[in-house]
Short mmCIF file of C-alpha atoms in Angstrom, two decimals:
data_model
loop_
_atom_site.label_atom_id
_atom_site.label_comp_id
_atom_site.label_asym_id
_atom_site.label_seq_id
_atom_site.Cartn_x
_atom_site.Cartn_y
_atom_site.Cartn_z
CA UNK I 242 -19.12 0.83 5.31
CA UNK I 243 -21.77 0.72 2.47
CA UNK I 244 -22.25 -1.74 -0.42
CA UNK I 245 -19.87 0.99 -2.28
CA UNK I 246 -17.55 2.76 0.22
CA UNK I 247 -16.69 -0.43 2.14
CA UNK I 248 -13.78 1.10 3.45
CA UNK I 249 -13.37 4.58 5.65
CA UNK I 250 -11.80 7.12 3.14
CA UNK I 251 -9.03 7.95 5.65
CA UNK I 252 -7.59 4.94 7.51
CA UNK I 253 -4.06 3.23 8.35
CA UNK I 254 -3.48 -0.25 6.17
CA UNK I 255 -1.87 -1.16 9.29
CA UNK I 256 -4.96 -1.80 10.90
CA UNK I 257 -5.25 -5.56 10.63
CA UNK I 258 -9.59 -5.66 11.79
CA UNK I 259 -10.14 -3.17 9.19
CA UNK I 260 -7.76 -5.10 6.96
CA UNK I 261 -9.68 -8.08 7.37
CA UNK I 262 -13.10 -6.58 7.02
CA UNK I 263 -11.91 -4.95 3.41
CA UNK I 264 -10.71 -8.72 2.51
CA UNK I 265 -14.11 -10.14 3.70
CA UNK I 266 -16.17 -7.66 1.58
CA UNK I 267 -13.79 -8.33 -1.63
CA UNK I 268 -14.76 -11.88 -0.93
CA UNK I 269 -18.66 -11.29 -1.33
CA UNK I 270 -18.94 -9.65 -5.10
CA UNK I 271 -16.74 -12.65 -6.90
CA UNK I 272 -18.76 -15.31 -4.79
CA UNK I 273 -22.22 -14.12 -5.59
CA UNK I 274 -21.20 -13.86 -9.57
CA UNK I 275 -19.50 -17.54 -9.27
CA UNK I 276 -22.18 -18.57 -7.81
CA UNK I 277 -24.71 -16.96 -10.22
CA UNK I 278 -22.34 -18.72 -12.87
CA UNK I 279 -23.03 -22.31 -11.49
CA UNK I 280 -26.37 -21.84 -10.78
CA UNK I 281 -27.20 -21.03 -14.25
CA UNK I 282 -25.14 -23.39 -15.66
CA UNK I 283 -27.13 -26.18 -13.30
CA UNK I 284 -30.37 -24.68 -14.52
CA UNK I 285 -29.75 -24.96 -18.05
CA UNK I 286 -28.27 -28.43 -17.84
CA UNK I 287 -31.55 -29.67 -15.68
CA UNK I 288 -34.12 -29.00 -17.61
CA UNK I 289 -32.10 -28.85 -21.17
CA UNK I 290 -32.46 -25.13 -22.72
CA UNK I 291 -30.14 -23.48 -24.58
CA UNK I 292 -29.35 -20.85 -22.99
CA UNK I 293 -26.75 -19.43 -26.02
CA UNK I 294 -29.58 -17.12 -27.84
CA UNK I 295 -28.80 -14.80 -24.89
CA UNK I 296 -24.98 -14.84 -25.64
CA UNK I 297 -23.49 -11.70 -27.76
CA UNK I 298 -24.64 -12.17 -31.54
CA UNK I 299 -22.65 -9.20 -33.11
CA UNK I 300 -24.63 -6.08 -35.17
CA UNK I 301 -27.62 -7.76 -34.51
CA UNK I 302 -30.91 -5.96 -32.18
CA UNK I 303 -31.30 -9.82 -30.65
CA UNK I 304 -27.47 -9.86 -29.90
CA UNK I 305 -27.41 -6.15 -28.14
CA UNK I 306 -28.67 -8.52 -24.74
CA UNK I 307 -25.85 -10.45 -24.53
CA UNK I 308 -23.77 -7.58 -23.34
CA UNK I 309 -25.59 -8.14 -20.50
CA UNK I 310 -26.00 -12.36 -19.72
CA UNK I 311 -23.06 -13.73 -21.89
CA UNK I 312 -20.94 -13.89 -19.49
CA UNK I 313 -23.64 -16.14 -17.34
CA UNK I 314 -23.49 -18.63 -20.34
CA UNK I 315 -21.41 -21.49 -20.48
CA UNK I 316 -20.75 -24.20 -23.53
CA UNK I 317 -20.49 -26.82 -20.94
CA UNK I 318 -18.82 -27.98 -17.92
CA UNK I 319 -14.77 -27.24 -19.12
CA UNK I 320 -16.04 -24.56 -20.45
CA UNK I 321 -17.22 -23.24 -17.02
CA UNK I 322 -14.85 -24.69 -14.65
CA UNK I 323 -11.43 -22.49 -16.21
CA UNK I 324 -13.47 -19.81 -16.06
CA UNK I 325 -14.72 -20.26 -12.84
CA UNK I 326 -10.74 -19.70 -10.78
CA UNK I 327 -9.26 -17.01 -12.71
CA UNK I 328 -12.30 -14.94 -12.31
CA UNK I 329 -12.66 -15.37 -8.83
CA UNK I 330 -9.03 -14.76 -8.08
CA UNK I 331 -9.03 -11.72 -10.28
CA UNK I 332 -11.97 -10.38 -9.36
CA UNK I 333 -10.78 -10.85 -5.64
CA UNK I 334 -7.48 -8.84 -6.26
CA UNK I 335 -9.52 -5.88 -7.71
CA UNK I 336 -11.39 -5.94 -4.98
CA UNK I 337 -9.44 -5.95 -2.63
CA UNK I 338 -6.29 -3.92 -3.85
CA UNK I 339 -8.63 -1.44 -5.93
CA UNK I 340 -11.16 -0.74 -3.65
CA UNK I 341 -11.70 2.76 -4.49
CA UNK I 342 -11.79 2.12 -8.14
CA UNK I 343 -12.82 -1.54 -7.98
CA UNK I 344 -16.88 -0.81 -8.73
CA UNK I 345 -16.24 0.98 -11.77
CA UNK I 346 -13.67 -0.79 -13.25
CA UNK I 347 -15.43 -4.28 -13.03
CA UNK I 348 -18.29 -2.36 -14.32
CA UNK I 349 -16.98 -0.84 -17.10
CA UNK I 350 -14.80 -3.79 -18.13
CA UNK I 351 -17.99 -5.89 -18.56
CA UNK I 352 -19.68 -3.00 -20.67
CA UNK I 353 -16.93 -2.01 -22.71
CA UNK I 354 -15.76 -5.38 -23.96
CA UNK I 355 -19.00 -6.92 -24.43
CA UNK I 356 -20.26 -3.84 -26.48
CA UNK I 357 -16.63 -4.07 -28.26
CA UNK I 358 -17.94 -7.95 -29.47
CA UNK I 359 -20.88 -6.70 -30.65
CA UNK I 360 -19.37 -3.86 -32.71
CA UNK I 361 -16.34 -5.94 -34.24
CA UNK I 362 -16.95 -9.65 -33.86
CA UNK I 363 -17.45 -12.78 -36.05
CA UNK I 364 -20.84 -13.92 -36.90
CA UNK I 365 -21.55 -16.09 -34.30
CA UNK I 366 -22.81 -16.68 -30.68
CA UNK I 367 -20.40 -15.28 -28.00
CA UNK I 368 -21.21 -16.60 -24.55
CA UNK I 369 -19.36 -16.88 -21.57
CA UNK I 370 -16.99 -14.85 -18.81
CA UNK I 371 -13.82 -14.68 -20.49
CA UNK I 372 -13.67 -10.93 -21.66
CA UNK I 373 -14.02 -9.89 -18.42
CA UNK I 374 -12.00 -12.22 -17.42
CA UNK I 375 -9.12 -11.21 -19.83
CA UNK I 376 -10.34 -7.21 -18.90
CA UNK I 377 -9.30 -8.22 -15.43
CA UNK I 378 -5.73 -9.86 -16.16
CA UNK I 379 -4.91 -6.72 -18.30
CA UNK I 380 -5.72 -4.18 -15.93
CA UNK I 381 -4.28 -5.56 -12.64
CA UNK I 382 -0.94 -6.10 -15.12
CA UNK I 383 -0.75 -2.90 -16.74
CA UNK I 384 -1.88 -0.89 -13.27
CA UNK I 385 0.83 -2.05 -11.65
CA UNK I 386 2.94 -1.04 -14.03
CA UNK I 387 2.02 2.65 -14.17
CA UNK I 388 1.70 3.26 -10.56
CA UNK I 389 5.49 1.72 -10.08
CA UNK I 390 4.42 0.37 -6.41
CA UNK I 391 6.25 -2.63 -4.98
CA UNK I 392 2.34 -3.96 -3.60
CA UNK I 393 1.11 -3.90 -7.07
CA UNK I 394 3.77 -4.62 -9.23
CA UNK I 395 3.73 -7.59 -7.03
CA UNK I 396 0.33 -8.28 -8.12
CA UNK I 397 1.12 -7.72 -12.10
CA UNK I 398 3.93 -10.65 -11.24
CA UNK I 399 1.37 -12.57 -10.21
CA UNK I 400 -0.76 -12.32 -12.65
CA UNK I 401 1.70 -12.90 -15.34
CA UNK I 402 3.15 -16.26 -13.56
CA UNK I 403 -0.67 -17.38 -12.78
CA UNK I 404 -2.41 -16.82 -16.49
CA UNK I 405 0.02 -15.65 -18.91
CA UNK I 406 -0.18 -18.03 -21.00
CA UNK I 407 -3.87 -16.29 -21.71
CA UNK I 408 -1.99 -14.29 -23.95
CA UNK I 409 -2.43 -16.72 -26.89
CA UNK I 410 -6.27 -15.87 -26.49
CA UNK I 411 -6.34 -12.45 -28.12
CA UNK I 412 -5.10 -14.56 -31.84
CA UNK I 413 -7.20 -16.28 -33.92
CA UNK I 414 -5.94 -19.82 -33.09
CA UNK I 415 -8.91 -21.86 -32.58
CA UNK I 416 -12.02 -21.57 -34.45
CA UNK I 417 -14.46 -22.26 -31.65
CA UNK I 418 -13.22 -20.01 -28.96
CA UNK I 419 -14.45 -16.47 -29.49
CA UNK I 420 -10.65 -14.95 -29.23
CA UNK I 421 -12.64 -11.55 -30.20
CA UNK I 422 -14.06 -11.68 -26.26
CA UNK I 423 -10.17 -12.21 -24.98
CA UNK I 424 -9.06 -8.90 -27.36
CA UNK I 425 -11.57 -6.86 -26.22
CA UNK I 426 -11.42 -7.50 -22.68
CA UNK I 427 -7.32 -7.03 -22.84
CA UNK I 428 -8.20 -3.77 -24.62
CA UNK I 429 -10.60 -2.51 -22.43
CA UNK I 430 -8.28 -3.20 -19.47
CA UNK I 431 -5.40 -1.37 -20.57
CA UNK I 432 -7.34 1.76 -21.61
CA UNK I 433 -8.85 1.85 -18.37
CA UNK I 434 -5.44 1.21 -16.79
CA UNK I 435 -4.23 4.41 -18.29
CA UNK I 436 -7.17 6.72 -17.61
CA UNK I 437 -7.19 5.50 -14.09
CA UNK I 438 -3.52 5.43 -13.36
CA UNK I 439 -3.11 8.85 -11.05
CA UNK I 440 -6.65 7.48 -9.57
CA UNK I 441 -6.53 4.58 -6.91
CA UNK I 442 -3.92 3.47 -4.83
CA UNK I 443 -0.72 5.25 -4.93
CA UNK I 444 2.85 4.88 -4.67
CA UNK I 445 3.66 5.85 -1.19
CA UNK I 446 6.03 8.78 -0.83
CA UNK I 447 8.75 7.90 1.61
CA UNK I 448 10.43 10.83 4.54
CA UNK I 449 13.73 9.28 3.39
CA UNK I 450 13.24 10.50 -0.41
CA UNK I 451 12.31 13.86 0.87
CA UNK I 452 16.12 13.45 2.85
CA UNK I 453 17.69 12.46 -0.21
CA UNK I 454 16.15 15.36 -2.22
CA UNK I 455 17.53 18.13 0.66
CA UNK I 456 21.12 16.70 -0.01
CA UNK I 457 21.34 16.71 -3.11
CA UNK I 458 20.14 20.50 -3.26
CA UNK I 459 22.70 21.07 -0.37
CA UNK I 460 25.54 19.41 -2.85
CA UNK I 461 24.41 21.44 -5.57
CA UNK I 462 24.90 24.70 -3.98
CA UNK I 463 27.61 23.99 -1.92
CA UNK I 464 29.76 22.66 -5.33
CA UNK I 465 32.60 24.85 -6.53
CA UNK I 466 32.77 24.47 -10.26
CA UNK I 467 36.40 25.33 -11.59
CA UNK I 468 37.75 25.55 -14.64
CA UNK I 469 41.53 25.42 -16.18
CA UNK I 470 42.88 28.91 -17.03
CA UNK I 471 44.41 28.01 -20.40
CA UNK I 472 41.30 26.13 -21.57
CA UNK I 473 40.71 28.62 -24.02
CA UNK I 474 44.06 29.95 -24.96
CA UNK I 475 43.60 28.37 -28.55
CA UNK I 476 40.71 30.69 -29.37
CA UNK I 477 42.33 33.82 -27.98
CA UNK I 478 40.26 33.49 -24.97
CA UNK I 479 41.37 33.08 -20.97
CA UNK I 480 39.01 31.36 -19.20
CA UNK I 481 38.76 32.39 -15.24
CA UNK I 482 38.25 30.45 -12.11
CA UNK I 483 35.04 30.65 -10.98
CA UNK I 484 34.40 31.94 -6.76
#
């Protein structure tokens, strides 16, 4: 299993070593970006730079970069630290419960709502991991939705009970959070949720509903439909029983 592919194309979910090798793998891509997180913020706090310049500065050539690092950059240690679970958990769940689609999603979540900042936000330094953060939450919550699976519905649940209360994020309400970065990222997640819906994981398609479907064609052929004979008496008109 590759970098990529780190799952066999074909293979049971029953298998519990395969199972756990999928789950270690989703462990390693969160980790290394949390850890790439601290490390910078360590950096930066050690030898005192600010580190800010390479946040998202909107319609500006200088700002274009920050597509890129801002979500590296942190305003300081609260700052960093509730970033820090949600994105590992999220990350994890994409992962993990994605895995075909997990690459390209994360990808194009970080792309897409960075870029979105730098088209349509406020004047003003936007650092930090919470559009991709917010991209996350909104596509684990609206992909369960659409693929109506108990497994990921679960997930949306879980996501809703866990950081719902990020919702307040996308509005304007405080002045020094860049609430532009939490839009963007919900945005970006529930566009990609849609084009990616019949992609992915599945519903699974049960023998029993394939049962069910047999008997009620059986019913439907096998039903008599019969009518009264003086239904239409009143308009001149005798209706028949039907054979």
């Amino acid at each position: 299993m590759g970098l990529f592919h780190y799952f066999p194309p074909k293979h049971e979910t029953t298998d519990p070593e395969l199972e756990k090798r999928i789950f270690k793998h989703s462990l390693v891509f969160p980790s290394l970006f949390l850890l790439a997180f601290w490390l910078i913020f360590l950096v930066e706090s050690t030898i005192d730079v600010e580190l800010a310049v390479y946040g998202i500065f909107p319609l500006k050539l200088e700002g274009l970069k920050g597509i890129l690092f801002s979500p590296f950059i942190h305003s300081g240690y609260k700052h960093l630290a509730a970033n820090s679970i949600p994105f590992f958990v999220l990350s994890l769940a994409l992962f993990y419960f994605y895995r075909k689609l997990a690459y390209r999603i994360f990808i194009l979540i970080y792309i897409l709502s960075g870029l979105c900042v730098w088209l349509g936000g406020r004047d003003a330094w936007h650092i930090g991991a919470s559009g991709v953060i917010y991209g996350l939450a909104s596509f684990l919550f609206f992909s369960g939705i659409f693929r109506n699976d108990v497994k990921l519905l679960t997930i949306a649940i879980i996501v809703v009970f866990l950081y719902g209360g990020m919702f307040w994020g996308i509005f304007p309400l405080k002045p020094d959070v860049s609430w532009e970065s939490h839009l963007w990222g919900s945005v970006s997640g529930l566009l990609l949720s849609i084009y990616y819906r019949k992609q992915g994981p599945q519903r699974p398609h049960y023998d029993w509903e394939d049962e069910l479907d047999e008997e009620d064609e059986t019913v439907e052929k096998d039903t008599t439909i019969y009518t009264t004979s003086n239904t239409n008496e009143y308009f001149g008109q005798k209706t028949e029983k039907n054979e």
